[in-house]
mmCIF file of C-alpha atoms in Angstrom:
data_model
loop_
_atom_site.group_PDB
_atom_site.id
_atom_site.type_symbol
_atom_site.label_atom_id
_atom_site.label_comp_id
_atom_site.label_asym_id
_atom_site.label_seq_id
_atom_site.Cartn_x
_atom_site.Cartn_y
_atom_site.Cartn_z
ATOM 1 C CA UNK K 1 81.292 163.523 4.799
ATOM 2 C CA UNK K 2 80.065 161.512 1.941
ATOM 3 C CA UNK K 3 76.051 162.797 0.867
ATOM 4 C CA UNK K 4 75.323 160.054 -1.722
ATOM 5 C CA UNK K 5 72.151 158.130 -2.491
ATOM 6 C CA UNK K 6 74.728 155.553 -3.683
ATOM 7 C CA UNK K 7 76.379 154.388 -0.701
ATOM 8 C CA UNK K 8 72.917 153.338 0.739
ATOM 9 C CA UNK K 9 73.013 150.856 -1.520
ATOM 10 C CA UNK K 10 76.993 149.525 -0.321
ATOM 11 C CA UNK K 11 76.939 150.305 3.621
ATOM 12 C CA UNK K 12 75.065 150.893 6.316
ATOM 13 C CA UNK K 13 74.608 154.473 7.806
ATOM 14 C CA UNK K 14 77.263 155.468 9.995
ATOM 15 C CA UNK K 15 76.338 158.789 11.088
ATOM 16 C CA UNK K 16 77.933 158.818 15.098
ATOM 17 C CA UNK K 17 81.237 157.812 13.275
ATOM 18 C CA UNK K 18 81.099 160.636 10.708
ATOM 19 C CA UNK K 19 79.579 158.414 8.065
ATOM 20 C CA UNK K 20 76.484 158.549 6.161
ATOM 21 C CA UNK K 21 74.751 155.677 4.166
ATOM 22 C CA UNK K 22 72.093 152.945 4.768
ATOM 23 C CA UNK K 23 70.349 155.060 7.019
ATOM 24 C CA UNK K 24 70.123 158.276 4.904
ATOM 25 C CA UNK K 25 66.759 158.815 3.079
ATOM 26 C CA UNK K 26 65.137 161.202 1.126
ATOM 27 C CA UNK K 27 63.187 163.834 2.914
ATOM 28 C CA UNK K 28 60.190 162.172 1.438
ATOM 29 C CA UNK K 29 60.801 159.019 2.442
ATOM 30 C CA UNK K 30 61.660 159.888 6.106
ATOM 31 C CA UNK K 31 58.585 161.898 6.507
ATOM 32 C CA UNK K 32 56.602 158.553 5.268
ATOM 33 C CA UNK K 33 58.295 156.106 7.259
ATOM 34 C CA UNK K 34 57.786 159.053 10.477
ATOM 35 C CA UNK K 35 53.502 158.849 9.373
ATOM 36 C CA UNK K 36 54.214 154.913 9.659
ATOM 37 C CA UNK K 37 55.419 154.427 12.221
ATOM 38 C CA UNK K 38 52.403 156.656 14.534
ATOM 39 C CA UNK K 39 49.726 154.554 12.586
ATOM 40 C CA UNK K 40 50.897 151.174 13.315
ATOM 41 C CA UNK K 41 51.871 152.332 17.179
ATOM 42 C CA UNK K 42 48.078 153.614 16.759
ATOM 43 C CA UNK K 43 47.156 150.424 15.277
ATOM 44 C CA UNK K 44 49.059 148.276 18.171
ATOM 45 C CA UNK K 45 47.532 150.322 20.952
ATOM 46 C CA UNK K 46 44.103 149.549 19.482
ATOM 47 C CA UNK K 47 45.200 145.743 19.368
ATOM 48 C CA UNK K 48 46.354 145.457 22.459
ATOM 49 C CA UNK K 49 42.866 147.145 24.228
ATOM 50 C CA UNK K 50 40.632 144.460 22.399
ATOM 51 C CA UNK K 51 43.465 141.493 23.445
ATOM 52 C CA UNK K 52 42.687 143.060 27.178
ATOM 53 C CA UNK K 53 38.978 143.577 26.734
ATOM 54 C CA UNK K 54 38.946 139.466 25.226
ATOM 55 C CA UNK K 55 41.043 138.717 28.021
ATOM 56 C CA UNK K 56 44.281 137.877 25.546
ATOM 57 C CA UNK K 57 46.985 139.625 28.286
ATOM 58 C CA UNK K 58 50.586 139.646 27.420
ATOM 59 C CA UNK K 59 51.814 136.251 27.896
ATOM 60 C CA UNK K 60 52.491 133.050 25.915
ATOM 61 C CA UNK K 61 50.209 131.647 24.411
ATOM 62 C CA UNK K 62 50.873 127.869 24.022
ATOM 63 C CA UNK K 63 54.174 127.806 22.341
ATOM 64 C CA UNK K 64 53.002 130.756 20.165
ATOM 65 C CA UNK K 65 55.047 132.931 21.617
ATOM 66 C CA UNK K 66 53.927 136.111 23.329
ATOM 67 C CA UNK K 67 50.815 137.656 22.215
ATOM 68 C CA UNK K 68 50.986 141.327 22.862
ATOM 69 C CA UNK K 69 50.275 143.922 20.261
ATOM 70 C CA UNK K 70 52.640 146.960 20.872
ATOM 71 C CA UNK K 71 56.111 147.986 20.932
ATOM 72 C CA UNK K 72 58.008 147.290 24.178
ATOM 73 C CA UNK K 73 61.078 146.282 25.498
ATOM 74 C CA UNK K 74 61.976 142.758 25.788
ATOM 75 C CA UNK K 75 65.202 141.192 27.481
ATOM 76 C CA UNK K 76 67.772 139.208 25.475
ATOM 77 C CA UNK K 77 70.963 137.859 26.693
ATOM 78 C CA UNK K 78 71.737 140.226 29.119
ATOM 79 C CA UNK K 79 70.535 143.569 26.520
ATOM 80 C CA UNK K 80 67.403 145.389 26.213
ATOM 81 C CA UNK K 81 66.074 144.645 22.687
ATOM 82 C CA UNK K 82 63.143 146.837 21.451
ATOM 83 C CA UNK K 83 60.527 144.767 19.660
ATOM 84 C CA UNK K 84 56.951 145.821 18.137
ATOM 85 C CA UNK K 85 54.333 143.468 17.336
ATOM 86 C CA UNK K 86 51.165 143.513 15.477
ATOM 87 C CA UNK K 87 48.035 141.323 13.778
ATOM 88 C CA UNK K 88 46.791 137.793 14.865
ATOM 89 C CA UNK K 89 48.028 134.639 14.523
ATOM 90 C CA UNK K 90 46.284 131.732 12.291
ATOM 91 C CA UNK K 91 46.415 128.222 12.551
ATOM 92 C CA UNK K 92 49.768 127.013 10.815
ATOM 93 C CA UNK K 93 50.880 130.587 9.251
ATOM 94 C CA UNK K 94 53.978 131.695 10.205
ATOM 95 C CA UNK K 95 54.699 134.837 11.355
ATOM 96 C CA UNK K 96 56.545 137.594 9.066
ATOM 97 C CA UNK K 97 59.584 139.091 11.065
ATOM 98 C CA UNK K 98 60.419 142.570 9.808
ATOM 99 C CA UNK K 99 64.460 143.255 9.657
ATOM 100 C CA UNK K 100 65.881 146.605 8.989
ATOM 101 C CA UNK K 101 69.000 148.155 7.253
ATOM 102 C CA UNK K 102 72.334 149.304 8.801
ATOM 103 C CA UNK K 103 71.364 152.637 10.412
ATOM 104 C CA UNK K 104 67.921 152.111 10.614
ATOM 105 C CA UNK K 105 65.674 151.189 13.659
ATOM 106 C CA UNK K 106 62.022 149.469 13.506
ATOM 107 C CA UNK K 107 60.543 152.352 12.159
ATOM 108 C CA UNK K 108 61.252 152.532 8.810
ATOM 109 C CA UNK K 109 59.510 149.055 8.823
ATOM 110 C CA UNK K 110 56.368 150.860 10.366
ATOM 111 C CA UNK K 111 54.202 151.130 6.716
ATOM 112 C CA UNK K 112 55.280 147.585 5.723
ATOM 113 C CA UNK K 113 54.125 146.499 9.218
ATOM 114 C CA UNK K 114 51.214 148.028 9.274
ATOM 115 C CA UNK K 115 49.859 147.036 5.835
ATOM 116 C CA UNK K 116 50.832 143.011 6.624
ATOM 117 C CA UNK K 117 49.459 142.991 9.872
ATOM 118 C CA UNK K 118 45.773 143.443 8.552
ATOM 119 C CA UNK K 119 46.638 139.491 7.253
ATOM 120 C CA UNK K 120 49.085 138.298 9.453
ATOM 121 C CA UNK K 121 51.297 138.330 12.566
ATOM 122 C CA UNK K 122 54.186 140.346 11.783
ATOM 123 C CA UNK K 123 57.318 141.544 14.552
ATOM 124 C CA UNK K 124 60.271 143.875 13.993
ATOM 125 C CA UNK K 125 62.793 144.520 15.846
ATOM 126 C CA UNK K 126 66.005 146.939 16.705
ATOM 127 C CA UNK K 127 69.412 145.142 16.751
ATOM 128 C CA UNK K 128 71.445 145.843 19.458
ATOM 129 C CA UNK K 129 73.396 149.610 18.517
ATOM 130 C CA UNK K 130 69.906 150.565 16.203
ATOM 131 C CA UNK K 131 66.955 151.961 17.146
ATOM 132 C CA UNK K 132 65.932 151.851 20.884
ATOM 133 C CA UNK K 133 67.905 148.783 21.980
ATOM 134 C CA UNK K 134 70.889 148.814 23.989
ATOM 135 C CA UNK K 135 74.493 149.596 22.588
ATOM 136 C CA UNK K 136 76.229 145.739 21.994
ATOM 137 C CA UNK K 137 79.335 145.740 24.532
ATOM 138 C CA UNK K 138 81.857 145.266 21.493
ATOM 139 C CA UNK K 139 82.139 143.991 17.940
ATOM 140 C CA UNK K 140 79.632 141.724 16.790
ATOM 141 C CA UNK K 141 79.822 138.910 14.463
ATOM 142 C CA UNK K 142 77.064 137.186 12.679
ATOM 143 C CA UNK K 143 76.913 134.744 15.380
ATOM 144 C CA UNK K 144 76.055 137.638 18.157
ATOM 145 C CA UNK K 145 74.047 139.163 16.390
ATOM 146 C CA UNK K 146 72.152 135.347 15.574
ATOM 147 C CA UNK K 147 71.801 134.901 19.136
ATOM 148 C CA UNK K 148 70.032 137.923 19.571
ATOM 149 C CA UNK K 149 67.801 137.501 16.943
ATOM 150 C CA UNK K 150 67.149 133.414 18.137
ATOM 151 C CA UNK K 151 66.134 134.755 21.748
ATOM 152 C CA UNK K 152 63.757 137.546 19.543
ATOM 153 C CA UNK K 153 62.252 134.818 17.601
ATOM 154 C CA UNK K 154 61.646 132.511 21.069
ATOM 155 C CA UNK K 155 60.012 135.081 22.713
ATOM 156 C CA UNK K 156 57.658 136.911 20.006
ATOM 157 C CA UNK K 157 57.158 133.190 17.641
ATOM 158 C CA UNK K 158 57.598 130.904 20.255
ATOM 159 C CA UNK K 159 57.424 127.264 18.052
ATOM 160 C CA UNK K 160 55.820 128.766 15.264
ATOM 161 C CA UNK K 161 57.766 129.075 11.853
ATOM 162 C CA UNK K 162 58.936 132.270 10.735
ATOM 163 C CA UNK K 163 58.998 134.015 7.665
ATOM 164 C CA UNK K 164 62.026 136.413 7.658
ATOM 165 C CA UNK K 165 62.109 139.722 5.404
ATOM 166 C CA UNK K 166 65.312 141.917 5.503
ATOM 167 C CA UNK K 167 65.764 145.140 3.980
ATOM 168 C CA UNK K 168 70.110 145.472 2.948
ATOM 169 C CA UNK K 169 71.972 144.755 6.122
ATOM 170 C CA UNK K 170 68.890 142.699 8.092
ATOM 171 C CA UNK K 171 68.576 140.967 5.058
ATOM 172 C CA UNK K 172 72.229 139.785 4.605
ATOM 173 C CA UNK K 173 71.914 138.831 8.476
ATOM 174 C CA UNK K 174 67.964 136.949 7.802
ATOM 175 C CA UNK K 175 70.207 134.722 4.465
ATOM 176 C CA UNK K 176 73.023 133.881 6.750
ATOM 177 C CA UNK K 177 70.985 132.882 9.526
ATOM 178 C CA UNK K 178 68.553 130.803 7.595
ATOM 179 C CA UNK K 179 70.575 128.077 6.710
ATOM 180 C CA UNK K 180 71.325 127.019 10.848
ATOM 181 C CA UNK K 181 67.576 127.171 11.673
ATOM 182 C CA UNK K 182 65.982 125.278 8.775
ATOM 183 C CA UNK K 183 63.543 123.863 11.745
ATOM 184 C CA UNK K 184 61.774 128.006 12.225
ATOM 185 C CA UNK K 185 62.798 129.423 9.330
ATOM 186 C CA UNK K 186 59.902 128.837 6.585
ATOM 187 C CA UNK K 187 60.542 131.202 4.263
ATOM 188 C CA UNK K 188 62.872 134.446 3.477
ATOM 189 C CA UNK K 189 62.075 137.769 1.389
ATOM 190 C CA UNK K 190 65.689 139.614 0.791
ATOM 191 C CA UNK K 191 64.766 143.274 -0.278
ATOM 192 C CA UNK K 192 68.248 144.623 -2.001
ATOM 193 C CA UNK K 193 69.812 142.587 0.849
ATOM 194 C CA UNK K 194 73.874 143.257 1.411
ATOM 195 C CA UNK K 195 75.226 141.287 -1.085
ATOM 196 C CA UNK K 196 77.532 138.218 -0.185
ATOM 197 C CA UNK K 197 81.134 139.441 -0.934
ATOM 198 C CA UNK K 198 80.363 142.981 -0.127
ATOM 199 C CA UNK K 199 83.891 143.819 0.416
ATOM 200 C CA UNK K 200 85.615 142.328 -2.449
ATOM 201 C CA UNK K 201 82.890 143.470 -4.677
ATOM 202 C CA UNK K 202 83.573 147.248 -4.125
ATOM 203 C CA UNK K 203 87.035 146.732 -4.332
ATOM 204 C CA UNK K 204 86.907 145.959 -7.493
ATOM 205 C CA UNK K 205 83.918 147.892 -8.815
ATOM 206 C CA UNK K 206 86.082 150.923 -7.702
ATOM 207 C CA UNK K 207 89.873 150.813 -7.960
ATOM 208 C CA UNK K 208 92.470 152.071 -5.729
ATOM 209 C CA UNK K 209 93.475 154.360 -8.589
ATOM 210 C CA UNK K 210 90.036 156.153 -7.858
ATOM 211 C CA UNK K 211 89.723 159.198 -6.628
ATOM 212 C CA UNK K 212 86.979 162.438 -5.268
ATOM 213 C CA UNK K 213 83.445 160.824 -4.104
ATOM 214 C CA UNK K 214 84.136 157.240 -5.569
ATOM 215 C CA UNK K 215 87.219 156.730 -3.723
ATOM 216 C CA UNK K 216 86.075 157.828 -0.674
ATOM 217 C CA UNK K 217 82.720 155.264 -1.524
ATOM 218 C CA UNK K 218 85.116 152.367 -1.386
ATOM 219 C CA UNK K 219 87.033 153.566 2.210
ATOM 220 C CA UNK K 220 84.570 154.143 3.811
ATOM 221 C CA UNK K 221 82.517 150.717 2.513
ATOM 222 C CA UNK K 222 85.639 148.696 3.697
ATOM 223 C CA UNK K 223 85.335 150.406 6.925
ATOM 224 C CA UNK K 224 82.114 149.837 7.426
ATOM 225 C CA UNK K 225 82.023 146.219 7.010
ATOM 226 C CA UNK K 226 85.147 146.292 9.760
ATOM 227 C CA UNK K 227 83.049 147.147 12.308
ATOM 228 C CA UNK K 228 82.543 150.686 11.896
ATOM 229 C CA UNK K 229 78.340 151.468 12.155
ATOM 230 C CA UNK K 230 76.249 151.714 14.635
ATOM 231 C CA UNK K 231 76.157 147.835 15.367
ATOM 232 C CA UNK K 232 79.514 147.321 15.318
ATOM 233 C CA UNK K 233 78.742 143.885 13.590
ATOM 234 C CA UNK K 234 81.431 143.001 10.847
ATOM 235 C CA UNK K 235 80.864 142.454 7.319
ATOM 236 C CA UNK K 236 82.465 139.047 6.211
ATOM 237 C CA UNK K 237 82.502 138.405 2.880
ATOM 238 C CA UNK K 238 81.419 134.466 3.036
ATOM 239 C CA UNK K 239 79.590 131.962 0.721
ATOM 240 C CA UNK K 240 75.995 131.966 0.154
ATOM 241 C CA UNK K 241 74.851 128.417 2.435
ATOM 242 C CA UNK K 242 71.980 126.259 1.846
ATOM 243 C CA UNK K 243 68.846 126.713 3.680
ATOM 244 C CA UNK K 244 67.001 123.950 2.124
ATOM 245 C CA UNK K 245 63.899 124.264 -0.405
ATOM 246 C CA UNK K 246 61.968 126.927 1.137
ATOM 247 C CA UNK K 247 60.707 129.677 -0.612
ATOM 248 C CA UNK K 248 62.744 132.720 -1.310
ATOM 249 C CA UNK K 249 62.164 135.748 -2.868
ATOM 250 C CA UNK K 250 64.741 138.661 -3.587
ATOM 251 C CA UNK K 251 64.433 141.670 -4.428
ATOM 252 C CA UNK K 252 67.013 144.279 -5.992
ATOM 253 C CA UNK K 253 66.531 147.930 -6.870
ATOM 254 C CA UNK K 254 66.521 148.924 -10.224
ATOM 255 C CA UNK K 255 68.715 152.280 -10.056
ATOM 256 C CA UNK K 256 70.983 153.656 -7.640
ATOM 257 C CA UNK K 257 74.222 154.468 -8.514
ATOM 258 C CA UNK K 258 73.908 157.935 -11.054
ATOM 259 C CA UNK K 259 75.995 159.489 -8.630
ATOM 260 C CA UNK K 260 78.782 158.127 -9.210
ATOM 261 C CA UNK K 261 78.961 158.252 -12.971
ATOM 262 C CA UNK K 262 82.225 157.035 -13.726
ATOM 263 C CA UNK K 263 81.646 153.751 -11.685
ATOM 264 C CA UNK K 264 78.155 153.469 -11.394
ATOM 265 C CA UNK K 265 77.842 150.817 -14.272
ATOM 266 C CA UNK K 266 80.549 148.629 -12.061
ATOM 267 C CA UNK K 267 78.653 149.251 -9.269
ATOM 268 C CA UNK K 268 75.418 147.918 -10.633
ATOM 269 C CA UNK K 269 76.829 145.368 -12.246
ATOM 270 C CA UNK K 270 78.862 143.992 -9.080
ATOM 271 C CA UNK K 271 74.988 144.879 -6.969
ATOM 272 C CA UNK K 272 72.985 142.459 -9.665
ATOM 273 C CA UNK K 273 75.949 139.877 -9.448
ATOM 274 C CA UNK K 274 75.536 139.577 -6.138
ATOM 275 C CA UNK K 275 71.785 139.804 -6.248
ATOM 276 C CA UNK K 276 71.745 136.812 -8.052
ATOM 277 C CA UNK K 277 74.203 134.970 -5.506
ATOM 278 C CA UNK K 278 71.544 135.107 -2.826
ATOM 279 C CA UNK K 279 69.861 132.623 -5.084
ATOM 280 C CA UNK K 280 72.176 129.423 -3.793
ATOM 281 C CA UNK K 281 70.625 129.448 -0.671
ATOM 282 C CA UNK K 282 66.874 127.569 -1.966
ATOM 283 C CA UNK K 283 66.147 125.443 -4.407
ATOM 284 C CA UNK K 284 62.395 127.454 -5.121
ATOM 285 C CA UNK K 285 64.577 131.408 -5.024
ATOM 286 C CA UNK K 286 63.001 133.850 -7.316
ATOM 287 C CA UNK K 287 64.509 136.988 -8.299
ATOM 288 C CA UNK K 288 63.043 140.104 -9.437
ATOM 289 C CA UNK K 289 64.199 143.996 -10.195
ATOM 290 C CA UNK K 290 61.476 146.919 -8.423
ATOM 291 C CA UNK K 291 60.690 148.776 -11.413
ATOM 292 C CA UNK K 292 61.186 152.868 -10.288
ATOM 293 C CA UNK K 293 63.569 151.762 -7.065
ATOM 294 C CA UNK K 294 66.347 152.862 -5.102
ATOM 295 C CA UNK K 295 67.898 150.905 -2.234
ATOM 296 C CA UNK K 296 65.097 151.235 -0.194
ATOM 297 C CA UNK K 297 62.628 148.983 -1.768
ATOM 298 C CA UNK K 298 59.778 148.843 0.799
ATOM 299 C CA UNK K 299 59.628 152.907 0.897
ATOM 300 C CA UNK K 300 59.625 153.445 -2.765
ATOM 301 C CA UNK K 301 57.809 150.477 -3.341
ATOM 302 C CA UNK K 302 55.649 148.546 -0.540
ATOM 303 C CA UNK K 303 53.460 147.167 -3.123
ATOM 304 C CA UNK K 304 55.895 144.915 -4.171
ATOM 305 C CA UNK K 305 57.517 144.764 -0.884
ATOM 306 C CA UNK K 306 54.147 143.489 0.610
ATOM 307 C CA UNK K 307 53.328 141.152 -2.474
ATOM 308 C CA UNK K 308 56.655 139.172 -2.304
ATOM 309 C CA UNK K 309 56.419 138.842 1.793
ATOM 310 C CA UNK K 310 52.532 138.007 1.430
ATOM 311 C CA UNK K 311 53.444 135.163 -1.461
ATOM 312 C CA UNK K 312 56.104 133.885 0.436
ATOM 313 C CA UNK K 313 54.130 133.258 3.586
ATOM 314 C CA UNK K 314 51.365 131.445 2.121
ATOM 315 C CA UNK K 315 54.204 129.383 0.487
ATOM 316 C CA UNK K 316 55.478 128.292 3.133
ATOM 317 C CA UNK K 317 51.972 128.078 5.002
ATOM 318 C CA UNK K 318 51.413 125.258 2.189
ATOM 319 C CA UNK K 319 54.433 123.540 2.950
ATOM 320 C CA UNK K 320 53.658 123.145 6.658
#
């Protein structure tokens, strides 16, 4: 089994199938994300009594989608999807929607939640095969896992626009799904998002004349994005697509791959390449490295994580 901080950065965690990757942290970082993830849930309980005591109930409120301050379990085509919400709506401001890596559930969004929420309405989620949703019956493509997301968005945003942040795998899913809902989706923040040709990138970052802990990097990278992870959803390398002139920020880490010193400087390389394909899909897309970063941006650094998702919303709160 492959221990590497450097396959986070390549491939979601597959840890049922033997695998390990997206969803592997450092003992630090899962011990913050675990402290995270009780305050907001304390901070959503807390919420919700003064919605009750105000006489704000869970329901819709006007098109604004439902209004409840908690984590709960929602139905979505058929599936139980597990959804936590948090923070008040304001006139004409979307709301930030909170998308995890491969391997990881809403949690490790918990501290990024929590901090946004003090300014805004903000909603994660669990894809179906993460977190506390249900198991998807079979492969999923980017147009499953779309759909779920779209009855997500109906339900917690109702007609407001959205502001979509994605950490690696969510935020490969938030660029691809951007460009066929220009009408909701205001803005995007991609935080060392799955790059675009994922696949063909490793491939040749790592040769098949490889061998030891890079080798087994690029098999188990290609079988990942064939449907092996928790999600089942395949990886297809594909085009970066237009989603208009909103704004978009992205994010990439600054180092990741020292442990695999004979094809780390490929690796980067092919990372930042990518990084900067991401751009295509706005006209206004800013790109930025987070100075002292791994793969997991919003743990090592929130403070950037929370400036670029905070910018980007009152972008796109101008532009409506």
């Amino acid at each position: 089994m492959l221990k590497t901080t450097a396959v986070a950065a390549t491939f979601c965690a597959v840890a049922g199938a033997g695998i390990v990757g997206y969803g592997e942290t450092t003992a630090q970082a899962a011990q913050a994300q675990t402290q995270a993830q009780a305050q907001v849930q304390a901070q959503a309980q807390s919420a919700s009594s003064t919605a009750a005591r105000h006489g704000h109930g869970h329901g819709h409120g006007h098109g604004h989608g439902d209004s409840f301050s908690e984590t709960k379990k929602i139905r979505v085509g058929g599936y139980s999807v597990n959804v936590s919400c948090s923070g008040r709506s304001a006139a004409r401001k979307p709301v930030v929607v909170l998308m995890a890596g491969g391997g990881d559930g809403l949690d490790t969004m918990a501290g990024l939640q929590k901090t946004l929420s003090k300014k805004a309405r903000v909603c994660s989620y669990d894809r179906l095969g993460e977190g506390e949703s249900d198991q998807p019956n079979g492969t999923q493509t980017i147009n499953d896992s779309s759909r779920i997301l779209t009855g997500v968005l109906d339900r917690v945003t109702g007609d407001r626009p959205v502001v979509l942040a994605g950490h690696s795998l969510g935020g490969l899913i938030a660029a691809r799904y951007a460009p066929d809902h220009r009408d909701r989706i205001k803005g995007l923040v991609l935080m060392d998002a799955t790059i675009p040709a994922l696949t063909a990138g490793v491939s040749k970052a790592i040769p098949e004349s490889a061998t030891g802990m890079a080798a087994e990097l690029r098999d188990q990278t290609i079988a990942v994005n064939e449907g092996q992870n928790p999600e089942k959803f395949i990886i297809v390398d594909a085009k970066v697509r237009s989603a208009g002139n909103i704004p978009v920020q992205i994010i990439r880490h600054e180092s990741q791959y020292a442990e695999v010193p004979d094809y780390g400087p490929a690796l980067e390389e092919m990372w930042a390449e990518g990084q900067e394909q991401w751009r295509a899909i706005s006209g206004r897309s800013r790109i930025g490295v987070a100075a002292g970063s791994g793969h997991y941006i919003h743990v090592d650094r929130p403070d950037i994580a929370v400036k670029a998702i905070q910018r980007v919303t009152a972008q796109a709160t101008a532009r409506s």
